[in-house]
PDB file of C-alpha atoms in Angstrom:
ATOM      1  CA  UNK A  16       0.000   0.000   0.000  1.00 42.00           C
ATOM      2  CA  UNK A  17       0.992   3.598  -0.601  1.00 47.00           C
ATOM      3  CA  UNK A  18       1.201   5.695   1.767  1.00 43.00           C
ATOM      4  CA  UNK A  19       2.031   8.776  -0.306  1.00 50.00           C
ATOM      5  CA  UNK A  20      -0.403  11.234  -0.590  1.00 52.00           C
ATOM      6  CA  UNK A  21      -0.814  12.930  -4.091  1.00 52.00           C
ATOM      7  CA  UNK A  22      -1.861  16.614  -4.538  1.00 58.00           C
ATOM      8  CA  UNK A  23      -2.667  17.740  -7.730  1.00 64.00           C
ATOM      9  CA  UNK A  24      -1.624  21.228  -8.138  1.00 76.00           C
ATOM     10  CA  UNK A  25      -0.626  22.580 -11.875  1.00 83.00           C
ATOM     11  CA  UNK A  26       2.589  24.281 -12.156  1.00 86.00           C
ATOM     12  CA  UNK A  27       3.968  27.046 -14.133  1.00 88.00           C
ATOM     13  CA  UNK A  28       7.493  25.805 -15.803  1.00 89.00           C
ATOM     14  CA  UNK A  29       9.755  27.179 -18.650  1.00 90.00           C
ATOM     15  CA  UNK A  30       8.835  25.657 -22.453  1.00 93.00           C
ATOM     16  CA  UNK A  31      11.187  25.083 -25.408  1.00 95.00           C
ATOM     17  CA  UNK A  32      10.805  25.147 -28.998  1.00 96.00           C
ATOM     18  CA  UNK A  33      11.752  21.941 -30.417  1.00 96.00           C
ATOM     19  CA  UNK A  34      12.617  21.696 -34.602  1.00 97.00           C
ATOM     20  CA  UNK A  35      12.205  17.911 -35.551  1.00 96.00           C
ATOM     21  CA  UNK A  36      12.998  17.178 -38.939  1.00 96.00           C
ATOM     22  CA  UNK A  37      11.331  14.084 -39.339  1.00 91.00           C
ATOM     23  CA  UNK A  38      12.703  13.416 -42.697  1.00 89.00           C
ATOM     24  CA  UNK A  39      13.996  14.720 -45.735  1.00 89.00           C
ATOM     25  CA  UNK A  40      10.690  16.808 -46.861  1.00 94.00           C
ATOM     26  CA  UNK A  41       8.803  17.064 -43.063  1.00 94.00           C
ATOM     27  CA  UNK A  42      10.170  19.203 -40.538  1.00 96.00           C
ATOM     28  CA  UNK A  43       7.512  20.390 -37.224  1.00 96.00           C
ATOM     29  CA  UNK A  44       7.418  22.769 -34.414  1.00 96.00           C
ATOM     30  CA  UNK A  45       6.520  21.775 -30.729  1.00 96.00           C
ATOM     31  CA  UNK A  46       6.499  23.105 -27.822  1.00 96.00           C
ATOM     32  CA  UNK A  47       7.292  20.976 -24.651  1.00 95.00           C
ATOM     33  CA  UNK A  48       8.835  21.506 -21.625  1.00 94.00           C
ATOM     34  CA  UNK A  49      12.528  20.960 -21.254  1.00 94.00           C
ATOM     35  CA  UNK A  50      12.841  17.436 -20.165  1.00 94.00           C
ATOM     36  CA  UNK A  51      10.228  15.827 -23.066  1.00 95.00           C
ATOM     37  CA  UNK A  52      13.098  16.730 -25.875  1.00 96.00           C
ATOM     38  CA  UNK A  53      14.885  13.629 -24.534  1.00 95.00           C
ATOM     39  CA  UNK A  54      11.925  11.416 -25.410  1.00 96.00           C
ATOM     40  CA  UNK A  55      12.171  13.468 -29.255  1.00 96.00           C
ATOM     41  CA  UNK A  56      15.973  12.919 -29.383  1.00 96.00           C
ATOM     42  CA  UNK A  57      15.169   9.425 -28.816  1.00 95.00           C
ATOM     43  CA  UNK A  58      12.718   8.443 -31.229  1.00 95.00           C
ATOM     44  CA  UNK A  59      14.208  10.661 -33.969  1.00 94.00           C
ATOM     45  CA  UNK A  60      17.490  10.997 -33.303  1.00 95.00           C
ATOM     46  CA  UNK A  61      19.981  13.645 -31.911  1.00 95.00           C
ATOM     47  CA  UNK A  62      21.419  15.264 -34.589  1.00 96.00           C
ATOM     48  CA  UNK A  63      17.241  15.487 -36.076  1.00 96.00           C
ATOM     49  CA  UNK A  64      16.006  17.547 -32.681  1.00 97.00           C
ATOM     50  CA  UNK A  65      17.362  21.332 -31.985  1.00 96.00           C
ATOM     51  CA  UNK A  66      16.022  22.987 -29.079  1.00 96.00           C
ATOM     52  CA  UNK A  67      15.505  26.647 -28.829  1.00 96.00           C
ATOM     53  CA  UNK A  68      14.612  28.610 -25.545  1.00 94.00           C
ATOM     54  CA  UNK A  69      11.419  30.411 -25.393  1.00 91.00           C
ATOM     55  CA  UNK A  70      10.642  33.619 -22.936  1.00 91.00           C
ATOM     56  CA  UNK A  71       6.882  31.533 -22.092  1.00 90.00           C
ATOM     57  CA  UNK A  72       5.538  28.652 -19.707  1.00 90.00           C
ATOM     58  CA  UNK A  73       3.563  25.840 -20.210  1.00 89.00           C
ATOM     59  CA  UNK A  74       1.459  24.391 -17.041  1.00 89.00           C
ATOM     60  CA  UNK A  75       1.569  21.321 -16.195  1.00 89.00           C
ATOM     61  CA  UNK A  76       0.237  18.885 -13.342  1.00 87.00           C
ATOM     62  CA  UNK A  77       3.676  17.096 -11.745  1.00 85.00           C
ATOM     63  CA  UNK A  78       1.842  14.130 -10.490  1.00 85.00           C
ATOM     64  CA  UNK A  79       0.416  13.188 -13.740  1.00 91.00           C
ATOM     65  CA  UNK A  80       3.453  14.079 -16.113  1.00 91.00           C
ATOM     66  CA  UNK A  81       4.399  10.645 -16.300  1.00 93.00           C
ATOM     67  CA  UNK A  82       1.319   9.427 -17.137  1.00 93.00           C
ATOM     68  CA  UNK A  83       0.441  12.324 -19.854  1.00 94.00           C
ATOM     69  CA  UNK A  84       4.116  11.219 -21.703  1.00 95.00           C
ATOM     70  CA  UNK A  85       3.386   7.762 -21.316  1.00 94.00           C
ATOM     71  CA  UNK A  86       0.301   8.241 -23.477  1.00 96.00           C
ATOM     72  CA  UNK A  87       1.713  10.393 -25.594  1.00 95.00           C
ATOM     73  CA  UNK A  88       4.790   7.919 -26.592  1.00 95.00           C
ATOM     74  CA  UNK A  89       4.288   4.838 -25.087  1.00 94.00           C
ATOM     75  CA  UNK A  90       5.415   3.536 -21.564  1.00 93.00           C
ATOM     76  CA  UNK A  91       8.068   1.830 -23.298  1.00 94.00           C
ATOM     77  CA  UNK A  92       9.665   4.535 -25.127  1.00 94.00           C
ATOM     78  CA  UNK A  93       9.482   6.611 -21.678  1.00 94.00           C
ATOM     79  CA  UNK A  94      10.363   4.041 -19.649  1.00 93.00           C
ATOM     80  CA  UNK A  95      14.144   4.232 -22.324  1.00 93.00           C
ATOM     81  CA  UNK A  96      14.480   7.678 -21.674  1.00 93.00           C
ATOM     82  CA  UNK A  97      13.646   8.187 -17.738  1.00 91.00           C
ATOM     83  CA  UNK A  98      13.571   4.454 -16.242  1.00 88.00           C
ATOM     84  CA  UNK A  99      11.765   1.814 -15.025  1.00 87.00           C
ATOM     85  CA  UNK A 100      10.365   3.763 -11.851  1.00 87.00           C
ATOM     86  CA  UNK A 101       7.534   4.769 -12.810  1.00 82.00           C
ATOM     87  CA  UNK A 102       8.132   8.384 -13.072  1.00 85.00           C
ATOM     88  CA  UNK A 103      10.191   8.748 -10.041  1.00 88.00           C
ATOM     89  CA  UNK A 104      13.100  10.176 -11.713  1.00 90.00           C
ATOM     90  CA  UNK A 105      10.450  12.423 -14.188  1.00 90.00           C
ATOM     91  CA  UNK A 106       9.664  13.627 -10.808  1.00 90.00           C
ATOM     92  CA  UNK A 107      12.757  14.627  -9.646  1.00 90.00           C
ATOM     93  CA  UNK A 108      13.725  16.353 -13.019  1.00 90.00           C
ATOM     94  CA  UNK A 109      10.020  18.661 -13.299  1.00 88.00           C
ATOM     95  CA  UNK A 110      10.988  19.470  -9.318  1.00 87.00           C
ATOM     96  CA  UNK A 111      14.060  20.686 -10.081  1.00 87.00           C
ATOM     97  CA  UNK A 112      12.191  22.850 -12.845  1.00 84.00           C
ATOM     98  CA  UNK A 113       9.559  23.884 -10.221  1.00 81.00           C
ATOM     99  CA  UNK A 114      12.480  25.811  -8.415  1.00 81.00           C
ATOM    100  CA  UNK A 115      14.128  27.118 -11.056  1.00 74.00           C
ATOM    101  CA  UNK A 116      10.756  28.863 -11.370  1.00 64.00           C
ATOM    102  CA  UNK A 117      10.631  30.242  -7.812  1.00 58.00           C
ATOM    103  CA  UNK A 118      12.395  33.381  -6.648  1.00 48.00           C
ATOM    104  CA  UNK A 119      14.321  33.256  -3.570  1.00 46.00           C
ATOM    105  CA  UNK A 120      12.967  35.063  -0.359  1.00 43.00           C
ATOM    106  CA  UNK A 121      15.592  37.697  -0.623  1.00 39.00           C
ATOM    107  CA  UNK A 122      14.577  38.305  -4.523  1.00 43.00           C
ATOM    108  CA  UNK A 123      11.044  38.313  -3.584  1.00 46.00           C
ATOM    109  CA  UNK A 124      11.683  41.321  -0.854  1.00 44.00           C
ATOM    110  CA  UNK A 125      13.527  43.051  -3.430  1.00 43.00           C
ATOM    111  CA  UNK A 126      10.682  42.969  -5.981  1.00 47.00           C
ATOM    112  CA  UNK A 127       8.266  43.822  -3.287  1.00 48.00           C
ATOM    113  CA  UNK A 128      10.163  47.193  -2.630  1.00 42.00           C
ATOM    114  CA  UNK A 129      11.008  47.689  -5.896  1.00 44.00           C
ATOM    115  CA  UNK A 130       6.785  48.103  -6.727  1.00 47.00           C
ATOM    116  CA  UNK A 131       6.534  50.593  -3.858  1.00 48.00           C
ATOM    117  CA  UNK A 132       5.975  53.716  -5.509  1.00 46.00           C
ATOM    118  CA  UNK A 133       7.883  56.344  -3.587  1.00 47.00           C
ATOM    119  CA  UNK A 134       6.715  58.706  -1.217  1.00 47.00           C
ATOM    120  CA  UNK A 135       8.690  61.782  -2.695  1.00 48.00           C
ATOM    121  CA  UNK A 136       8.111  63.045  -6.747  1.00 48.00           C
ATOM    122  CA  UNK A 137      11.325  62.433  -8.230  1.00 49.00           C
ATOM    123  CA  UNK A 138      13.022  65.633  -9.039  1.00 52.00           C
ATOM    124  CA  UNK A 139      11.140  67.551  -6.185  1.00 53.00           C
ATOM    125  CA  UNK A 140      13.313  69.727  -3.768  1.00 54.00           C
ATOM    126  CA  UNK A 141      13.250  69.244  -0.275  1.00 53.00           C
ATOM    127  CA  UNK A 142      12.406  72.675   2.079  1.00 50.00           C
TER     128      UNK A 142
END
């Protein structure tokens, strides 16, 4: 029995163009987070898969990322790619992508002060 308890929460994370050229006359543009380009390098090959950054974010639900690739390419072909523990290492990868995302405390103080409009009209003399 598990004893885990699984909250589903979605999650904002970085995205990543991917360019597959399938073959000689078929080339096509996704969008996936980071981590799914493995599962594209796999299937068609490294030198067929270039990855470019994108400024946006994709949600996604951590808890059921395994699952959602598993239907997308097969639990096999995943399975190649991440392991046979059922998404336990997929886990630890979209976590570390979760806190990439997050500011740290200090960062988030900073922005908070930053926003504060302040008190005196720039250029204003003092009396």
């Amino acid at each position: 029995m598990n004893t885990k308890e699984l909250i589903y929460s979605d999650f904002q994370i970085k995205e990543v163009e991917a360019v597959v050229r399938r073959d000689a006359f078929t080339t096509i543009h996704v969008y996936v987070p980071p981590y799914e380009t493995n599962i594209l390098r796999n299937l068609f090959g490294r030198e067929n898969v270039t990855v470019f950054e994108r400024p946006s974010k994709t949600t996604i639900t951590p808890e059921q990322e395994y699952d959602r690739l598993c239907a997308k390419y097969g639990h096999e072909v995943v399975a190649k790619v991440f392991g046979e523990d059922d998404g336990d290492r997929l886990m630890e990868i979209v976590e570390g992508l979760m806190k990439e995302g997050q500011l740290p405390a200090q960062e988030k103080a900073l922005e908070g002060t930053l926003d504060q409009e302040p008190s005196e009209t720039k250029g204003a003399k003092k009396r």
